[in-house]
Amino acid sequence: MCCEPLRALHFFSPVQVSIMQRPRLLLIPILLLLLAFPGSKGRYNDDFDDGEDLAEFDDNDFAEFEDMNEDLTAEKESAPPPRVSSAQPEEDEDEDEATVELEDGQDGFEDSDTQVPAHLQNSWESYYMEILMVTGLLAYIMNYIIGKNKNSRLAQAWFNSHKELLESNFALVGDDGTSKEAVSTGKLNQENEHIYNLWCSGRVCCEGMLIQLKFLKRQDLLNVLARMMRPACDQVQVKVTLNDEDMDTFVFAVGTKKAMARMQKEMQDLSEFCGDKPKSGAKYGLPDSLAILSEMGEVTDGVMDNKMVHYITTQAEKIESIHFSDQFSGPKVMQEEGQPLKLPETKKTLLFTFNVPGMGNTSPKDMDSLLPLMNMVIYSIDKVKKLRLNREGKQKADRNRARVEENFLKQTHAQRQEAAQTRREEKKRAEKERIMNEEDPERQRRLEEAAQRREQKKMEKKQMKMKQIKVKAM
Amino acid sequence: GGIFNLCNPRHFTIGIWPPSTESNPTLEDPTPDYMNLLGMIFSMCGLMLKLKWCAWIAVYCSFISFANSRSSEDTKQMMSSFMLSISAVVMSYLQNPQPMSPPW
C-alpha cells in the first residue's frame, strides 16, 4: 500500500522525476507518516478491543498518540496549502488508497485570505501567454496562405493578359533554366512566394528579355505590418539584353526624380557616364515628376521621339525608371581593400522598372493596365536598334569610354603593381626555401647557380626593353 | 503594327536562361539567412538558459525564415531549423511546466 505511490513514479525516468516532482516528492514521506498513523490507531484499537492486554495501555498512551496526530496536522497546515490540499482527502480516506486525488470542490486550506499563486495553479487561464503565442503563430500561418494565394493570382492575371503579346513577339516564352536546350514552358517560373520570372527569347533585335514580377511580401506578416507604416507597391522589372550590333554606344535614363537620384549614385554606368544632375523632362513634354539622366543631349533627342514621349506621358504614374545603356554592369560593387580591381563586365541592356497601380492593394484586374507598358518595351527595343549617333556623337561617346577606362586603370595601377610585387617576392621566397631545404650541398650549390643565372637573364631582358623604348621614343 | 515588321522575326537566335551575368540572389535579400541564424541562436539560448520566451521567439524566427525563403533553398535546412526551435519549446516546458510569465 505504501509502495504504490512509488510504483507510479516508475513510469517516469529518474531525471524527470527529480525535476518535475521535486515539490511533490516531499509529500511522499508526509503521506507515508499520515498513512501509518491512522493504521496504527486501528491496530491499537483492535488490541484494545481484544481486551486482554488492556491493562498495559492506559489513556495516557492514547493521549500521546492523539497529541502526535494533532502535531502532525499542525505540521500539515504550515506546509504550502496546495501540497496539502491533495493530501487532505488522503487522510480522510482509507489508508490503503495510494493515489492522490483532489475531490471536487475541495479547497484544501485555501480560504478567502490566502490566494494560490498563479504559477502554481494548474488551470488553462494561467497559460494565457502561451495561448497568445500559439494564436500569433496561427495568425502568421493564415496570413502566409492568404498572401501566397494573392500573389499567385496576381502573377497569373498578369501572365494571362500579356501572354498573347509576348507569344506574338518571341519564339520562346518561359524557360525555367533547368534544361540545356531552349524549350518554351509557356508559364511563369516561381522563384519565391513573391517573385515570379519569365524569360522570353527568340526575337530579332535582342538576345532575350527577362521579366521579373516583384510583388510585395504578402506572405510575411512582419512585412505586412511594416507596410502599414511605409506603403510600397508591386513592381514589374523588365531587363532586355541586346547583342552588340543591336545598340549604339550611349547611356540614358528617365524616371521619377527620386529614382534617378538613387540610380545615379548606385549604378556603375550612370555614375561614370552621366555626371550631371538629373534634368527636368519638361523640354520634351514630360510631366514634372520625371527627370532625365543622359550622356549627351543628342542621345536624349534621339530617344525622346513623339511616340516615346506619348507612351511616357500617358503611363507616367506607372513608370519608376527606364534605363538604356551599352555599359550596363549593375550596381556599384564594393571591392575589398587590397584586391586588384577588374573592369566589370558590361552588357548592352535596356532596363525598365514599372510600378503596379494600387499601392499594394492590387487586384488581378489592375494587371491589364500594364499592357501598354509592355508595348512600350517592344517599341523601345526596335527604336534602340535604329538609333545611331552621328559622327560627332560617336566620337564623344568613344572619348568618354576611353576616359573611364583610363581612370579605372590609374586607380588600380598602384594596387596592381603591389599585387605583382608581392607575387614576385612570394616566388623568390619559395625558391630560396626550397634551396635551403635541400640537404645535399652539391645540389644546393647547383640550384643556387641556376637561380642566379635566371636572375641575370631577367635583368638583361629588362635592360633590352628599356633600350628599345628609348629608341622608339627618339 | 508597322514598326514590328521592320525586324524580320525569322532571323533570330534563342538564348537560354539564366544568362551568364545573373546576380547572386543572396545579395538581394538576406532576410531568410539572418532569420535562420537568429532562430538557431534563440533556440540554443532557450535550451541552455531554460528561457521559455527565447524558445517561442525561435519558433517565430523559423516561420519568418520559411516565409521569406527562396525556392532554390534547401528544405532540409528549413526543417532542421523548425525542429530545433520546436524542440527548444518542448524541452523548456518539460523542464518547467509552469506558464510563462510576461515581462511586465
Coordinates of C-alpha atoms in Angstrom, one line a residue:
Chain A
M1 CA 0.0 0.0 0.0
C2 CA 2.7 2.4 0.8
C3 CA 4.7 1.2 -2.2
E4 CA 2.0 2.2 -4.7
P5 CA 2.8 5.9 -5.0
L6 CA 6.5 4.9 -5.6
R7 CA 5.4 2.4 -8.2
A8 CA 3.5 5.1 -10.1
L9 CA 6.7 7.1 -10.4
H10 CA 8.4 4.3 -12.3
F11 CA 6.6 5.5 -15.4
F12 CA 8.8 8.5 -15.5
S13 CA 12.6 8.4 -15.8
P14 CA 14.5 9.2 -12.7
V15 CA 15.7 12.5 -14.1
Q16 CA 12.2 13.6 -15.0
V17 CA 11.0 12.5 -11.6
S18 CA 13.6 14.6 -9.9
I19 CA 12.9 17.7 -11.9
M20 CA 9.2 17.5 -12.2
Q21 CA 8.3 16.0 -8.9
R22 CA 10.7 17.7 -6.5
P23 CA 8.0 19.7 -4.7
R24 CA 5.7 16.7 -4.7
L25 CA 8.4 14.2 -3.6
L26 CA 8.4 15.8 -0.1
L27 CA 4.7 14.8 0.0
I28 CA 5.6 11.2 0.0
P29 CA 7.2 10.9 3.4
I30 CA 4.5 13.0 4.9
L31 CA 1.9 10.9 3.2
L32 CA 3.6 7.7 4.5
L33 CA 3.6 9.1 8.0
L34 CA 0.0 10.1 7.7
L35 CA -0.9 6.6 6.4
A36 CA 1.0 5.0 9.2
F37 CA -0.8 6.7 12.0
P38 CA -4.4 6.0 11.1
G39 CA -3.4 2.4 10.6
S40 CA -1.6 2.2 13.9
K41 CA -4.6 3.8 15.5
G42 CA -6.6 1.0 14.1
R43 CA -4.2 -1.6 15.4
Y44 CA -4.2 -0.2 18.8
N45 CA -7.9 -0.1 18.7
D46 CA -8.0 -3.8 17.7
D47 CA -5.7 -4.6 20.5
F48 CA -7.7 -2.6 22.8
D49 CA -10.8 -4.4 21.6
D50 CA -9.2 -7.7 22.3
G51 CA -9.3 -6.7 25.9
E52 CA -6.6 -9.0 27.2
D53 CA -3.7 -6.6 27.2
L54 CA -5.9 -3.7 28.2
A55 CA -4.0 -3.2 31.4
E56 CA -0.8 -2.2 29.5
F57 CA -2.5 0.7 27.8
D58 CA -4.0 3.5 29.6
D59 CA -5.5 6.7 28.5
N60 CA -2.1 8.4 28.6
D61 CA -0.9 6.3 25.6
F62 CA -3.8 7.3 23.5
A63 CA -3.5 10.8 24.6
E64 CA 0.1 10.6 23.5
F65 CA -0.8 9.4 20.0
E66 CA -3.6 11.9 19.8
D67 CA -1.3 14.7 20.6
M68 CA 1.1 13.5 18.0
N69 CA -1.7 13.3 15.5
E70 CA -2.6 16.9 16.3
D71 CA 1.0 17.9 15.9
L72 CA 1.1 16.3 12.5
T73 CA -2.0 18.1 11.4
A74 CA -0.4 21.4 12.6
E75 CA 2.7 20.5 10.5
K76 CA 0.5 19.9 7.6
E77 CA -1.1 23.3 7.9
S78 CA 2.2 25.1 7.9
A79 CA 3.2 23.3 4.7
P80 CA 2.1 25.1 1.5
P81 CA -1.6 24.7 1.1
P82 CA -1.7 23.2 -2.4
R83 CA 0.5 20.3 -1.5
V84 CA -1.6 19.6 1.4
S85 CA -4.9 20.2 -0.4
S86 CA -4.1 17.0 -2.3
A87 CA -3.1 15.2 0.9
Q88 CA -6.2 16.2 2.9
P89 CA -8.5 13.7 1.2
E90 CA -5.8 11.1 1.6
E91 CA -6.1 11.5 5.4
D92 CA -9.8 11.2 5.3
E93 CA -9.9 8.2 3.0
D94 CA -8.9 4.7 3.6
E95 CA -5.2 4.4 4.3
D96 CA -4.9 1.7 1.6
E97 CA -5.7 4.2 -1.0
A98 CA -2.4 5.2 -2.6
T99 CA -3.4 7.5 -5.4
V100 CA -3.7 11.2 -4.6
E101 CA -6.9 12.7 -5.7
L102 CA -8.3 16.1 -5.2
E103 CA -12.0 15.9 -4.6
D104 CA -14.2 18.3 -6.5
G105 CA -14.9 21.4 -4.5
Q106 CA -12.1 20.6 -2.1
D107 CA -10.2 23.7 -1.5
G108 CA -7.7 22.3 1.0
F109 CA -6.6 25.0 3.2
E110 CA -7.5 27.7 0.8
D111 CA -9.6 30.4 2.4
S112 CA -10.6 33.9 1.5
D113 CA -7.4 35.4 2.9
T114 CA -4.8 33.3 1.0
Q115 CA -4.7 33.1 -2.8
V116 CA -2.9 30.3 -4.6
P117 CA -0.1 31.9 -6.6
A118 CA -0.8 31.9 -10.4
H119 CA 2.2 29.8 -11.2
L120 CA 1.0 27.0 -9.0
Q121 CA -2.5 26.9 -10.3
N122 CA -3.0 24.3 -13.0
S123 CA -5.8 25.9 -14.9
W124 CA -5.7 26.8 -18.5
E125 CA -6.2 30.5 -17.7
S126 CA -2.7 30.8 -16.3
Y127 CA -1.2 29.8 -19.6
Y128 CA -2.5 32.9 -21.4
M129 CA 0.9 33.9 -22.7
E130 CA 1.3 30.5 -24.4
I131 CA -2.2 30.8 -25.8
L132 CA -1.2 34.2 -27.2
M133 CA 1.9 32.8 -28.8
V134 CA 0.1 30.0 -30.4
T135 CA -2.6 32.4 -31.6
G136 CA 0.1 34.6 -33.1
L137 CA 1.6 31.6 -34.9
L138 CA -1.8 30.6 -36.3
A139 CA -2.3 34.2 -37.5
Y140 CA 1.1 34.1 -39.2
I141 CA 0.2 30.8 -40.9
M142 CA -3.2 32.1 -42.1
N143 CA -1.5 35.3 -43.5
Y144 CA 1.1 33.2 -45.2
I145 CA -1.6 31.1 -47.0
I146 CA -3.7 34.1 -47.9
G147 CA -0.7 36.2 -49.1
K148 CA 0.8 33.4 -51.1
N149 CA -2.5 32.9 -52.9
K150 CA -3.0 36.5 -53.6
N151 CA 0.5 36.9 -55.2
S152 CA -0.1 33.8 -57.2
R153 CA -3.4 35.1 -58.5
L154 CA -1.8 38.4 -59.4
A155 CA 1.0 36.7 -61.3
Q156 CA -1.4 34.5 -63.2
A157 CA -3.6 37.5 -64.1
W158 CA -0.5 39.4 -65.4
F159 CA 0.6 36.5 -67.4
N160 CA -2.9 35.9 -68.9
S161 CA -3.2 39.5 -70.1
H162 CA 0.4 39.6 -71.5
K163 CA 0.7 36.1 -72.9
E164 CA -0.7 36.9 -76.4
L165 CA 1.6 39.9 -76.9
L166 CA 4.7 38.0 -75.7
E167 CA 4.0 34.9 -77.8
S168 CA 3.5 37.0 -80.9
N169 CA 6.8 38.7 -80.4
F170 CA 9.0 36.0 -79.0
A171 CA 9.6 32.4 -80.1
L172 CA 10.5 31.2 -76.6
V173 CA 8.2 32.3 -73.8
G174 CA 9.1 30.9 -70.4
D175 CA 12.2 28.9 -69.6
D176 CA 12.9 27.6 -66.1
G177 CA 16.6 27.3 -66.7
T178 CA 16.8 23.6 -65.9
S179 CA 17.2 22.2 -69.4
K180 CA 20.2 22.7 -71.5
E181 CA 18.1 23.2 -74.6
A182 CA 15.8 26.1 -75.1
V183 CA 12.3 24.7 -74.6
S184 CA 9.3 27.0 -74.2
T185 CA 7.5 26.2 -71.0
G186 CA 4.8 28.7 -71.6
K187 CA 4.4 29.7 -68.0
L188 CA 5.9 31.8 -65.2
N189 CA 8.8 30.5 -63.2
Q190 CA 8.2 31.0 -59.5
E191 CA 11.4 31.9 -57.6
N192 CA 9.8 32.8 -54.3
E193 CA 6.4 33.3 -52.9
H194 CA 6.6 36.9 -54.1
I195 CA 8.9 36.8 -57.1
Y196 CA 8.0 35.4 -60.5
N197 CA 10.3 35.2 -63.5
L198 CA 9.6 34.9 -67.2
W199 CA 12.4 34.6 -69.8
C200 CA 11.5 35.4 -73.4
S201 CA 13.8 34.9 -76.2
G202 CA 13.8 34.4 -80.0
R203 CA 13.3 37.8 -81.4
V204 CA 15.5 39.7 -83.8
C205 CA 17.0 42.9 -82.3
C206 CA 17.5 41.4 -78.9
E207 CA 19.2 38.5 -77.2
G208 CA 16.4 38.0 -74.7
M209 CA 14.1 39.6 -72.2
L210 CA 13.8 38.7 -68.5
I211 CA 10.6 39.9 -66.8
Q212 CA 10.5 39.8 -63.0
L213 CA 7.3 40.3 -61.2
K214 CA 8.5 41.6 -57.8
F215 CA 5.4 41.5 -55.7
L216 CA 5.2 42.7 -52.1
K217 CA 5.9 40.1 -49.4
R218 CA 2.2 39.5 -48.7
Q219 CA 3.1 36.0 -47.3
D220 CA 5.2 37.5 -44.4
L221 CA 3.1 39.0 -41.6
L222 CA 6.0 41.2 -40.4
N223 CA 6.3 42.7 -43.9
V224 CA 2.5 43.3 -44.0
L225 CA 2.7 45.2 -40.7
A226 CA 5.8 47.2 -41.9
R227 CA 3.9 48.2 -45.0
M228 CA 1.2 49.7 -42.9
M229 CA 3.8 52.2 -41.7
R230 CA 5.5 52.6 -45.1
P231 CA 3.3 51.9 -48.1
A232 CA 5.0 50.3 -51.1
C233 CA 3.8 48.9 -54.4
D234 CA 4.3 45.8 -56.5
Q235 CA 6.9 46.2 -59.3
V236 CA 7.4 44.7 -62.7
Q237 CA 11.0 44.7 -63.8
V238 CA 11.9 44.1 -67.5
K239 CA 15.5 43.6 -68.5
V240 CA 16.2 43.3 -72.2
T241 CA 19.7 42.1 -73.1
L242 CA 20.9 43.1 -76.6
N243 CA 23.5 41.8 -78.9
D244 CA 26.5 44.0 -79.8
E245 CA 25.1 45.1 -83.1
D246 CA 21.6 45.9 -81.7
M247 CA 22.6 49.1 -79.9
D248 CA 24.9 52.1 -80.4
T249 CA 27.1 53.3 -77.6
F250 CA 25.1 55.5 -75.3
V251 CA 23.8 55.7 -71.7
F252 CA 20.4 57.1 -70.9
A253 CA 17.9 57.0 -68.2
V254 CA 14.5 58.6 -67.4
G255 CA 12.3 58.1 -64.4
T256 CA 11.0 59.6 -61.2
K257 CA 13.3 62.2 -59.6
K258 CA 13.9 60.0 -56.6
A259 CA 14.7 57.0 -58.7
M260 CA 17.1 59.0 -60.8
A261 CA 18.9 60.4 -57.9
R262 CA 19.3 57.0 -56.4
M263 CA 20.3 55.3 -59.6
Q264 CA 22.9 57.9 -60.3
K265 CA 24.6 57.1 -57.0
E266 CA 24.1 53.4 -57.2
M267 CA 24.6 52.4 -60.8
Q268 CA 28.1 51.9 -62.1
D269 CA 27.4 53.2 -65.6
L270 CA 25.2 56.1 -64.7
S271 CA 27.7 57.5 -62.1
E272 CA 30.5 57.3 -64.7
F273 CA 28.9 58.5 -67.8
C274 CA 26.0 60.7 -66.7
G275 CA 27.8 63.1 -64.3
D276 CA 25.3 65.9 -64.5
K277 CA 22.4 66.1 -62.1
P278 CA 19.1 64.8 -63.4
K279 CA 17.4 67.3 -65.7
S280 CA 13.7 68.0 -66.0
G281 CA 12.0 66.5 -68.9
A282 CA 9.6 69.4 -69.4
K283 CA 11.5 70.4 -72.5
Y284 CA 10.3 67.3 -74.2
G285 CA 6.8 67.5 -72.9
L286 CA 7.3 65.1 -70.0
P287 CA 5.5 65.6 -66.7
D288 CA 7.4 67.4 -63.9
S289 CA 7.6 64.3 -61.8
L290 CA 10.1 62.7 -64.2
A291 CA 13.8 63.5 -64.7
I292 CA 16.3 62.6 -67.3
L293 CA 19.9 61.4 -67.0
S294 CA 21.8 61.4 -70.2
E295 CA 25.3 61.0 -71.6
M296 CA 24.8 63.8 -74.1
G297 CA 22.0 65.9 -75.5
E298 CA 21.9 64.1 -78.8
V299 CA 21.0 60.9 -77.1
T300 CA 18.0 62.4 -75.3
D301 CA 16.9 63.9 -78.6
G302 CA 17.2 60.6 -80.3
V303 CA 15.3 58.6 -77.6
M304 CA 12.6 61.1 -76.9
D305 CA 10.7 60.9 -80.1
N306 CA 7.0 61.6 -80.3
K307 CA 5.8 58.1 -79.7
M308 CA 8.1 57.6 -76.7
V309 CA 7.0 60.8 -75.2
H310 CA 3.4 59.8 -75.7
Y311 CA 4.0 56.5 -74.0
I312 CA 5.8 58.0 -71.1
T313 CA 3.3 60.8 -70.6
T314 CA 0.2 58.6 -70.6
Q315 CA 1.8 56.0 -68.3
A316 CA 3.8 58.4 -66.1
E317 CA 2.4 57.2 -62.8
K318 CA 3.4 53.6 -63.5
I319 CA 7.0 54.4 -64.6
E320 CA 9.6 54.1 -61.9
S321 CA 12.7 54.1 -64.2
I322 CA 13.8 53.4 -67.8
H323 CA 17.5 52.8 -68.3
F324 CA 19.2 52.2 -71.7
S325 CA 22.9 51.5 -71.5
D326 CA 25.6 49.9 -73.5
Q327 CA 27.9 49.8 -70.5
F328 CA 25.5 48.2 -68.1
S329 CA 27.2 46.2 -65.3
G330 CA 24.7 46.5 -62.5
P331 CA 25.1 48.5 -59.3
K332 CA 28.5 49.5 -58.0
V333 CA 30.3 46.6 -56.3
M334 CA 32.2 47.4 -53.2
Q335 CA 35.6 45.9 -53.6
E336 CA 37.7 44.9 -50.6
E337 CA 40.9 46.7 -49.9
G338 CA 44.0 45.3 -51.5
Q339 CA 42.1 43.2 -54.0
P340 CA 43.1 44.2 -57.6
L341 CA 40.0 45.6 -59.3
K342 CA 39.0 44.1 -62.6
L343 CA 37.0 46.1 -65.1
P344 CA 33.4 45.0 -64.6
E345 CA 31.8 43.1 -67.4
T346 CA 29.3 45.1 -69.4
K347 CA 26.3 44.2 -71.4
K348 CA 24.1 46.2 -73.7
T349 CA 20.9 46.4 -71.7
L350 CA 17.5 48.1 -71.5
L351 CA 16.1 48.1 -68.0
F352 CA 12.5 49.1 -67.2
T353 CA 11.0 49.3 -63.8
F354 CA 7.3 49.7 -63.6
N355 CA 5.0 50.3 -60.5
V356 CA 1.8 48.4 -60.4
P357 CA -1.1 50.7 -59.6
G358 CA -2.9 50.2 -56.4
M359 CA -0.1 50.9 -53.9
G360 CA -0.2 47.4 -52.5
N361 CA -4.0 47.0 -52.7
T362 CA -3.8 45.5 -56.2
S363 CA -6.4 43.4 -57.7
P364 CA -5.9 41.0 -60.6
K365 CA -7.9 43.4 -62.9
D366 CA -5.1 46.0 -62.5
M367 CA -2.7 43.8 -64.4
D368 CA -4.4 44.7 -67.7
S369 CA -3.4 48.3 -67.3
L370 CA 0.3 47.2 -67.6
L371 CA -0.2 46.1 -71.2
P372 CA 0.6 49.5 -72.8
L373 CA 3.9 49.4 -70.9
M374 CA 4.9 46.1 -72.5
N375 CA 4.0 47.7 -75.8
M376 CA 6.4 50.5 -74.9
V377 CA 9.1 47.9 -74.2
I378 CA 8.8 46.3 -77.5
Y379 CA 8.8 49.6 -79.2
S380 CA 12.0 50.6 -77.4
I381 CA 13.8 47.5 -78.5
D382 CA 13.1 48.3 -82.1
K383 CA 13.9 52.0 -81.6
V384 CA 17.2 51.4 -80.0
K385 CA 18.2 49.2 -82.9
K386 CA 17.6 52.1 -85.3
L387 CA 19.1 54.8 -83.1
R388 CA 22.6 55.7 -84.4
L389 CA 24.7 58.6 -83.2
N390 CA 26.1 60.9 -85.7
R391 CA 29.9 61.2 -86.2
E392 CA 30.3 63.9 -83.5
G393 CA 28.3 62.0 -81.0
K394 CA 30.1 58.8 -81.7
Q395 CA 33.5 60.5 -81.2
K396 CA 32.3 62.0 -77.9
A397 CA 31.0 58.6 -76.8
D398 CA 34.3 56.9 -77.6
R399 CA 36.2 59.5 -75.8
N400 CA 34.0 59.1 -72.7
R401 CA 34.6 55.4 -72.7
A402 CA 38.3 55.7 -73.1
R403 CA 38.4 58.3 -70.3
V404 CA 36.5 56.0 -67.9
E405 CA 38.8 53.1 -68.7
E406 CA 41.9 55.2 -68.2
N407 CA 40.6 56.4 -64.8
F408 CA 39.9 52.9 -63.8
L409 CA 43.4 51.7 -64.8
K410 CA 45.0 54.6 -63.0
Q411 CA 43.1 53.9 -59.8
T412 CA 44.1 50.3 -59.8
H413 CA 47.6 50.8 -61.2
A414 CA 49.1 51.2 -57.8
Q415 CA 47.2 48.2 -56.5
R416 CA 48.1 46.0 -59.4
Q417 CA 51.7 46.9 -59.1
E418 CA 51.6 46.0 -55.4
A419 CA 50.0 42.7 -56.2
A420 CA 52.6 41.9 -58.8
Q421 CA 55.4 42.8 -56.5
T422 CA 54.1 40.6 -53.7
R423 CA 53.7 37.7 -56.1
R424 CA 57.3 38.1 -57.3
E425 CA 58.5 38.2 -53.7
E426 CA 56.5 35.2 -52.8
K427 CA 58.0 33.2 -55.7
K428 CA 61.6 34.2 -54.7
R429 CA 61.0 33.3 -51.1
A430 CA 59.6 29.9 -52.1
E431 CA 62.6 29.2 -54.2
K432 CA 65.0 30.2 -51.5
E433 CA 63.3 28.0 -49.1
R434 CA 63.5 25.1 -51.5
I435 CA 67.2 25.7 -51.8
M436 CA 67.7 25.9 -48.1
N437 CA 65.8 22.7 -47.5
E438 CA 67.9 20.8 -50.0
E439 CA 70.1 18.6 -47.9
D440 CA 72.6 17.6 -50.5
P441 CA 75.2 20.5 -50.6
E442 CA 76.1 19.7 -54.1
R443 CA 72.5 20.1 -55.3
Q444 CA 72.1 23.2 -53.3
R445 CA 75.0 24.8 -55.0
R446 CA 73.7 23.9 -58.4
L447 CA 70.2 25.2 -57.6
E448 CA 71.7 28.4 -56.4
E449 CA 73.7 28.8 -59.5
A450 CA 70.6 28.1 -61.7
A451 CA 68.6 30.8 -59.8
Q452 CA 71.4 33.3 -60.2
R453 CA 71.5 32.7 -63.9
R454 CA 67.8 33.1 -64.2
E455 CA 68.0 36.5 -62.4
Q456 CA 70.8 37.6 -64.7
K457 CA 68.8 36.8 -67.7
K458 CA 65.8 38.7 -66.4
M459 CA 67.9 41.8 -65.8
E460 CA 69.3 41.6 -69.3
K461 CA 65.9 41.3 -70.8
K462 CA 64.7 44.4 -68.9
Q463 CA 67.7 46.4 -70.0
M464 CA 67.0 45.4 -73.6
K465 CA 63.3 46.5 -73.3
M466 CA 64.3 49.9 -71.8
K467 CA 66.7 50.4 -74.6
Q468 CA 64.1 49.6 -77.2
I469 CA 61.6 52.0 -75.6
K470 CA 64.2 54.8 -75.6
V471 CA 65.0 54.2 -79.2
K472 CA 61.3 54.3 -80.1
A473 CA 60.7 57.5 -78.2
M474 CA 63.5 59.1 -80.1
Chain B
G1 CA 1.8 47.4 -86.3
G2 CA 4.2 48.6 -89.0
I3 CA 7.2 49.1 -86.7
F4 CA 7.3 45.4 -85.8
N5 CA 7.7 44.3 -89.4
L6 CA 11.0 46.2 -89.7
C7 CA 12.7 43.4 -87.8
N8 CA 12.2 40.1 -89.6
P9 CA 11.2 37.7 -86.9
R10 CA 12.6 34.8 -88.8
H11 CA 16.2 35.7 -88.3
F12 CA 16.8 35.4 -84.6
T13 CA 18.6 33.3 -82.1
I14 CA 17.2 31.8 -78.9
G15 CA 19.2 32.1 -75.7
I16 CA 18.5 30.1 -72.6
W17 CA 18.1 31.4 -69.1
P18 CA 19.8 32.3 -66.8
P19 CA 22.3 34.3 -68.8
S20 CA 25.8 34.5 -67.5
T21 CA 25.6 37.8 -65.7
E22 CA 22.9 36.8 -63.2
S23 CA 23.4 38.4 -59.8
N24 CA 23.6 36.4 -56.6
P25 CA 20.2 36.2 -55.0
T26 CA 21.7 36.1 -51.6
L27 CA 22.9 39.7 -52.1
E28 CA 19.5 41.0 -52.8
D29 CA 17.6 39.7 -49.8
P30 CA 19.5 38.3 -46.8
T31 CA 16.4 38.0 -44.6
P32 CA 15.9 34.2 -44.7
D33 CA 19.5 33.6 -43.8
Y34 CA 19.5 36.1 -40.9
M35 CA 16.3 34.8 -39.6
N36 CA 17.6 31.2 -39.8
L37 CA 20.7 32.2 -37.8
L38 CA 18.6 34.2 -35.3
G39 CA 16.3 31.2 -34.9
M40 CA 19.1 28.9 -34.1
I41 CA 20.7 31.3 -31.6
F42 CA 17.4 31.8 -29.8
S43 CA 16.8 28.0 -29.7
M44 CA 20.2 27.4 -28.1
C45 CA 19.6 30.2 -25.6
G46 CA 16.2 28.8 -24.8
L47 CA 17.5 25.3 -24.4
M48 CA 20.6 26.1 -22.3
L49 CA 19.3 29.0 -20.2
K50 CA 15.8 27.4 -19.9
L51 CA 14.1 30.6 -21.1
K52 CA 10.7 30.0 -22.5
W53 CA 10.4 33.3 -24.3
C54 CA 13.6 32.6 -26.2
A55 CA 12.2 29.3 -27.4
W56 CA 9.0 30.9 -28.6
I57 CA 10.9 33.7 -30.5
A58 CA 13.0 31.0 -32.1
V59 CA 9.8 29.4 -33.4
Y60 CA 8.7 32.7 -34.8
C61 CA 12.1 33.2 -36.5
S62 CA 11.9 29.8 -38.1
F63 CA 8.5 30.7 -39.5
I64 CA 9.6 34.1 -40.8
S65 CA 12.7 32.5 -42.4
F66 CA 10.5 29.9 -44.1
A67 CA 8.1 32.6 -45.4
N68 CA 10.9 34.6 -47.0
S69 CA 12.9 31.7 -48.3
R70 CA 13.7 31.2 -51.9
S71 CA 12.5 28.1 -53.7
S72 CA 16.1 27.1 -54.5
E73 CA 16.9 26.9 -50.8
D74 CA 17.4 23.5 -49.2
T75 CA 14.3 22.3 -47.4
K76 CA 16.5 20.2 -45.1
Q77 CA 17.9 23.5 -43.6
M78 CA 14.4 24.8 -43.1
M79 CA 13.2 21.6 -41.5
S80 CA 16.2 21.4 -39.1
S81 CA 15.6 25.0 -38.0
F82 CA 11.9 24.2 -37.4
M83 CA 12.7 21.1 -35.4
L84 CA 15.3 22.8 -33.3
S85 CA 13.0 25.6 -32.3
I86 CA 10.1 23.3 -31.6
S87 CA 12.3 21.1 -29.5
A88 CA 13.5 24.1 -27.6
V89 CA 9.9 25.0 -26.7
V90 CA 9.0 21.4 -25.8
M91 CA 12.1 21.0 -23.6
S92 CA 11.5 24.3 -21.8
Y93 CA 8.1 23.1 -20.8
L94 CA 9.1 19.6 -19.8
Q95 CA 11.7 21.1 -17.5
N96 CA 9.4 23.7 -16.1
P97 CA 5.7 23.2 -16.8
Q98 CA 4.7 26.4 -15.2
P99 CA 3.2 29.0 -17.5
M100 CA 5.4 31.7 -19.0
S101 CA 5.4 35.0 -17.0
P102 CA 5.0 38.2 -19.0
P103 CA 8.0 40.6 -18.8
W104 CA 5.8 43.4 -17.3

